[in-house]
């Protein structure tokens, strides 16, 4: 009897131990490729070449640390493309945030003809990968290019044009996200303000927007990341490095025939990652609120 | 405060890197032949109305960068010529030069042209004239060429590559030959004597050593363990103009009397049979068309491959980027040789090669085509073109280079020059891209294990679907 008790106690101890450790083991195993990938990225940026995670010199021995991969920082073009990336990312934050919050408010709070159809179409638009729209987008940008004054800012081969396209492509997601936040807000304060004579716009701006700040912040993060890492649209609709952004700059470093300095490309990748990391450190809680399915009005 | 710690750490790291950064000197050591090229230095004249000209070039760094850099060097001479004529305009040149994929490069120019924002000058393959001329993207320079005496010096035969519809649409920038490279060390390991190795180019030129002999030698090397299976013979790793000379040496023709291109089934079948056999005999890997250029260059320069069909510019690419730390050109001369492409005994039997000149073209979107052409004329002089030719392994475009000391003292260029006696060109036709893709479908199929007949059927289907009346299948 005693033996049996000991055995069952031992079994439950093993079970408890396994129950506690197994998830951690599985988690470590599943994230290790990503962690190793980032580890390689950091090591590669400071080495001439790598073998696995070890930096090696020309003779194949471990060693050969260098800062030469970061020499691209002295290339004036890198700062121009970084600025372009920043302008594009900020443009998307402002453009998508502003338009989606207004559109989502009206879709959430007002009843008008075609509302449901519009919502369905918006969702449908989001289903199109941007690569399928490239030709159509080109015709739009080409058309814009020919309009005096506007063409110089929002036409083909302009940062404004790229931002315009990126904003349009990200709007469906933005509208639906924001609509979710508006739907979760109570009508009470809004109704009280309307009864007190406030206009719809004033209600939106002074009452609703402060309540959905976490939602706006989360959307801003999404759009910043989307604009910061945009490749296809800037690559297709720009010529040369004047209006290129960081991912396009990185693509230009990859040669068709000559050997590519992958360690320098890793350094550019690392450089591109820094603002994203900073952004993430400040905003991870807000980002998680979106993944968790919306906010309760920021209270 | 906790949140600021990683950010501060990042800033410190970035600041340290910035302060410690060396100047952006490329790690790759450029080894050029020691030839002193005397360049006329023209002091730039910067008085007058500035005109912004944009030039776009694709160039493998660092050896091909003369494509656009020569235009930069020509700005001073062009502005001096304007000043002399009393023209108060002055060229301000912006260059856009990278080593983009040819497909991306072409698409970029086409989109920019449609948007009216194409660069004034684009340097691209001559066959693109066949697409861009009919599309209205280029300026017909036929009547303008006479205004610039520099163009009288361009080798007459090269002008054909700039023509479409009886007119000239650009100026040759370079020329080349596409030879067969052979590894001397491996041939010696196989038992070839020095005399056998040294006489190979002559034996190919005389028709004594054929494509079939090359395959037999490659198979022997694989069986003897001199090279690994699949490394007896390599062709380029993706579609390109090279494959056309296979068809030519198999007896095929592509240009007929009309606009339609010709697809000669008998010649194509011979090519597909050869490629199928190469894989079947273990000479060529069935994954050779993997698109990996870096792996291709590395395999050859590391001495893993017996025969390789490449381009004369590979020589410069290799000594600049691949064997610079093993002795550069000296290493190449010691271990590699080159010759014309052997003739197919069951085809024409004649050796061949292909020249694919790049052309400076002027965009129809340019507001100053005369200035663009003036700039091109000043870049098309023997001093600048020789400098580019030596650095890049391309052939000169000017008659005067045949007597120009620095050019003639470049050993590689003078040895490649005789290959031009057996050269061929791609057609300047709007249908070339589709024709090339169809023919390539068959090549991919044959190397993937389809029979030559099935590969031919695939190619014919593709060509008929894509080109319709614009291809004559015979």
JSON list of C-alpha atoms in Angstrom, two decimals, chain A residues 46 48-49 67-75 79 138 142 145-146 151 155-157 235-242 251-252 254-261 270 274 277-278 281-282 285, chain B residues 3-4 6-7 10-11 13-14 16-18 20-24 27 52 56 58 60-61 94 96 98-102 104 108 110-112 114-117 119 238 293-294 297 317 321-322:
[
{"chain": "A", "resi": 46, "resn": "UNK", "atom": "CA", "xyz": [30.32, 42.56, -37.34]},
{"chain": "A", "resi": 48, "resn": "UNK", "atom": "CA", "xyz": [33.88, 39.47, -42.62]},
{"chain": "A", "resi": 49, "resn": "UNK", "atom": "CA", "xyz": [32.15, 36.14, -43.11]},
{"chain": "A", "resi": 67, "resn": "UNK", "atom": "CA", "xyz": [33.07, 47.28, -38.51]},
{"chain": "A", "resi": 68, "resn": "UNK", "atom": "CA", "xyz": [33.55, 47.61, -42.25]},
{"chain": "A", "resi": 69, "resn": "UNK", "atom": "CA", "xyz": [30.06, 46.23, -42.93]},
{"chain": "A", "resi": 70, "resn": "UNK", "atom": "CA", "xyz": [28.71, 49.41, -41.42]},
{"chain": "A", "resi": 71, "resn": "UNK", "atom": "CA", "xyz": [30.62, 51.62, -43.85]},
{"chain": "A", "resi": 72, "resn": "UNK", "atom": "CA", "xyz": [27.37, 52.16, -45.74]},
{"chain": "A", "resi": 73, "resn": "UNK", "atom": "CA", "xyz": [26.54, 54.70, -43.02]},
{"chain": "A", "resi": 74, "resn": "UNK", "atom": "CA", "xyz": [29.01, 57.07, -44.66]},
{"chain": "A", "resi": 75, "resn": "UNK", "atom": "CA", "xyz": [27.17, 56.80, -47.99]},
{"chain": "A", "resi": 79, "resn": "UNK", "atom": "CA", "xyz": [20.41, 58.83, -45.15]},
{"chain": "A", "resi": 138, "resn": "UNK", "atom": "CA", "xyz": [0.56, 52.30, -62.66]},
{"chain": "A", "resi": 142, "resn": "UNK", "atom": "CA", "xyz": [0.52, 57.79, -64.70]},
{"chain": "A", "resi": 145, "resn": "UNK", "atom": "CA", "xyz": [1.59, 62.47, -63.17]},
{"chain": "A", "resi": 146, "resn": "UNK", "atom": "CA", "xyz": [-0.08, 64.41, -65.97]},
{"chain": "A", "resi": 151, "resn": "UNK", "atom": "CA", "xyz": [1.65, 65.18, -60.65]},
{"chain": "A", "resi": 155, "resn": "UNK", "atom": "CA", "xyz": [2.53, 60.93, -59.65]},
{"chain": "A", "resi": 156, "resn": "UNK", "atom": "CA", "xyz": [4.81, 58.14, -60.84]},
{"chain": "A", "resi": 157, "resn": "UNK", "atom": "CA", "xyz": [8.31, 58.17, -59.34]},
{"chain": "A", "resi": 235, "resn": "UNK", "atom": "CA", "xyz": [10.46, 49.22, -56.06]},
{"chain": "A", "resi": 236, "resn": "UNK", "atom": "CA", "xyz": [7.96, 49.16, -58.92]},
{"chain": "A", "resi": 237, "resn": "UNK", "atom": "CA", "xyz": [7.01, 52.80, -59.09]},
{"chain": "A", "resi": 238, "resn": "UNK", "atom": "CA", "xyz": [10.31, 54.58, -58.51]},
{"chain": "A", "resi": 239, "resn": "UNK", "atom": "CA", "xyz": [13.47, 54.98, -60.57]},
{"chain": "A", "resi": 240, "resn": "UNK", "atom": "CA", "xyz": [16.91, 55.11, -58.96]},
{"chain": "A", "resi": 241, "resn": "UNK", "atom": "CA", "xyz": [17.61, 55.97, -55.35]},
{"chain": "A", "resi": 242, "resn": "UNK", "atom": "CA", "xyz": [16.16, 59.50, -55.15]},
{"chain": "A", "resi": 251, "resn": "UNK", "atom": "CA", "xyz": [17.74, 45.25, -53.09]},
{"chain": "A", "resi": 252, "resn": "UNK", "atom": "CA", "xyz": [20.11, 47.45, -55.10]},
{"chain": "A", "resi": 254, "resn": "UNK", "atom": "CA", "xyz": [22.18, 42.54, -54.34]},
{"chain": "A", "resi": 255, "resn": "UNK", "atom": "CA", "xyz": [23.98, 42.12, -57.63]},
{"chain": "A", "resi": 256, "resn": "UNK", "atom": "CA", "xyz": [22.69, 40.18, -60.57]},
{"chain": "A", "resi": 257, "resn": "UNK", "atom": "CA", "xyz": [26.10, 38.77, -61.40]},
{"chain": "A", "resi": 258, "resn": "UNK", "atom": "CA", "xyz": [28.80, 40.17, -59.09]},
{"chain": "A", "resi": 259, "resn": "UNK", "atom": "CA", "xyz": [29.22, 38.61, -55.64]},
{"chain": "A", "resi": 260, "resn": "UNK", "atom": "CA", "xyz": [26.97, 40.12, -53.03]},
{"chain": "A", "resi": 261, "resn": "UNK", "atom": "CA", "xyz": [28.35, 41.28, -49.68]},
{"chain": "A", "resi": 270, "resn": "UNK", "atom": "CA", "xyz": [20.02, 45.60, -38.70]},
{"chain": "A", "resi": 274, "resn": "UNK", "atom": "CA", "xyz": [16.59, 49.68, -35.02]},
{"chain": "A", "resi": 277, "resn": "UNK", "atom": "CA", "xyz": [12.66, 47.90, -32.16]},
{"chain": "A", "resi": 278, "resn": "UNK", "atom": "CA", "xyz": [12.39, 51.33, -30.55]},
{"chain": "A", "resi": 281, "resn": "UNK", "atom": "CA", "xyz": [9.45, 48.82, -27.03]},
{"chain": "A", "resi": 282, "resn": "UNK", "atom": "CA", "xyz": [7.16, 51.83, -26.58]},
{"chain": "A", "resi": 285, "resn": "UNK", "atom": "CA", "xyz": [1.03, 46.94, -25.07]},
{"chain": "B", "resi": 3, "resn": "UNK", "atom": "CA", "xyz": [12.42, 51.18, -21.26]},
{"chain": "B", "resi": 4, "resn": "UNK", "atom": "CA", "xyz": [15.06, 53.75, -22.00]},
{"chain": "B", "resi": 6, "resn": "UNK", "atom": "CA", "xyz": [17.79, 49.33, -24.40]},
{"chain": "B", "resi": 7, "resn": "UNK", "atom": "CA", "xyz": [17.25, 52.47, -26.47]},
{"chain": "B", "resi": 10, "resn": "UNK", "atom": "CA", "xyz": [21.21, 51.04, -29.16]},
{"chain": "B", "resi": 11, "resn": "UNK", "atom": "CA", "xyz": [22.17, 54.70, -29.56]},
{"chain": "B", "resi": 13, "resn": "UNK", "atom": "CA", "xyz": [26.14, 51.14, -30.33]},
{"chain": "B", "resi": 14, "resn": "UNK", "atom": "CA", "xyz": [25.12, 53.22, -33.35]},
{"chain": "B", "resi": 16, "resn": "UNK", "atom": "CA", "xyz": [30.24, 53.84, -31.72]},
{"chain": "B", "resi": 17, "resn": "UNK", "atom": "CA", "xyz": [29.76, 52.35, -35.15]},
{"chain": "B", "resi": 18, "resn": "UNK", "atom": "CA", "xyz": [29.43, 55.75, -36.76]},
{"chain": "B", "resi": 20, "resn": "UNK", "atom": "CA", "xyz": [34.52, 53.83, -35.92]},
{"chain": "B", "resi": 21, "resn": "UNK", "atom": "CA", "xyz": [33.33, 53.45, -39.51]},
{"chain": "B", "resi": 22, "resn": "UNK", "atom": "CA", "xyz": [36.10, 53.24, -42.06]},
{"chain": "B", "resi": 23, "resn": "UNK", "atom": "CA", "xyz": [35.72, 55.04, -45.34]},
{"chain": "B", "resi": 24, "resn": "UNK", "atom": "CA", "xyz": [33.57, 53.05, -47.79]},
{"chain": "B", "resi": 27, "resn": "UNK", "atom": "CA", "xyz": [36.68, 45.12, -49.96]},
{"chain": "B", "resi": 52, "resn": "UNK", "atom": "CA", "xyz": [19.71, 68.32, -66.23]},
{"chain": "B", "resi": 56, "resn": "UNK", "atom": "CA", "xyz": [20.60, 55.00, -66.54]},
{"chain": "B", "resi": 58, "resn": "UNK", "atom": "CA", "xyz": [23.19, 48.53, -65.54]},
{"chain": "B", "resi": 60, "resn": "UNK", "atom": "CA", "xyz": [28.35, 44.91, -62.47]},
{"chain": "B", "resi": 61, "resn": "UNK", "atom": "CA", "xyz": [30.52, 46.65, -59.90]},
{"chain": "B", "resi": 94, "resn": "UNK", "atom": "CA", "xyz": [22.84, 62.61, -63.01]},
{"chain": "B", "resi": 96, "resn": "UNK", "atom": "CA", "xyz": [21.60, 56.00, -61.97]},
{"chain": "B", "resi": 98, "resn": "UNK", "atom": "CA", "xyz": [23.29, 49.55, -60.38]},
{"chain": "B", "resi": 99, "resn": "UNK", "atom": "CA", "xyz": [23.40, 45.88, -61.25]},
{"chain": "B", "resi": 100, "resn": "UNK", "atom": "CA", "xyz": [19.65, 45.26, -61.27]},
{"chain": "B", "resi": 101, "resn": "UNK", "atom": "CA", "xyz": [18.20, 42.17, -62.85]},
{"chain": "B", "resi": 102, "resn": "UNK", "atom": "CA", "xyz": [17.75, 42.72, -66.63]},
{"chain": "B", "resi": 104, "resn": "UNK", "atom": "CA", "xyz": [13.56, 44.66, -63.57]},
{"chain": "B", "resi": 108, "resn": "UNK", "atom": "CA", "xyz": [11.59, 50.15, -64.97]},
{"chain": "B", "resi": 110, "resn": "UNK", "atom": "CA", "xyz": [9.14, 50.88, -69.83]},
{"chain": "B", "resi": 111, "resn": "UNK", "atom": "CA", "xyz": [7.04, 52.13, -66.90]},
{"chain": "B", "resi": 112, "resn": "UNK", "atom": "CA", "xyz": [9.05, 55.34, -66.70]},
{"chain": "B", "resi": 114, "resn": "UNK", "atom": "CA", "xyz": [4.89, 55.38, -70.28]},
{"chain": "B", "resi": 115, "resn": "UNK", "atom": "CA", "xyz": [4.80, 57.91, -67.45]},
{"chain": "B", "resi": 116, "resn": "UNK", "atom": "CA", "xyz": [6.92, 60.34, -69.52]},
{"chain": "B", "resi": 117, "resn": "UNK", "atom": "CA", "xyz": [9.67, 60.23, -66.91]},
{"chain": "B", "resi": 119, "resn": "UNK", "atom": "CA", "xyz": [15.94, 58.94, -68.12]},
{"chain": "B", "resi": 238, "resn": "UNK", "atom": "CA", "xyz": [19.29, 31.15, -66.74]},
{"chain": "B", "resi": 293, "resn": "UNK", "atom": "CA", "xyz": [25.19, 33.40, -61.04]},
{"chain": "B", "resi": 294, "resn": "UNK", "atom": "CA", "xyz": [27.39, 33.65, -57.96]},
{"chain": "B", "resi": 297, "resn": "UNK", "atom": "CA", "xyz": [31.23, 31.97, -61.18]},
{"chain": "B", "resi": 317, "resn": "UNK", "atom": "CA", "xyz": [34.47, 39.69, -63.43]},
{"chain": "B", "resi": 321, "resn": "UNK", "atom": "CA", "xyz": [35.76, 39.64, -57.86]},
{"chain": "B", "resi": 322, "resn": "UNK", "atom": "CA", "xyz": [36.59, 35.96, -57.68]}
]
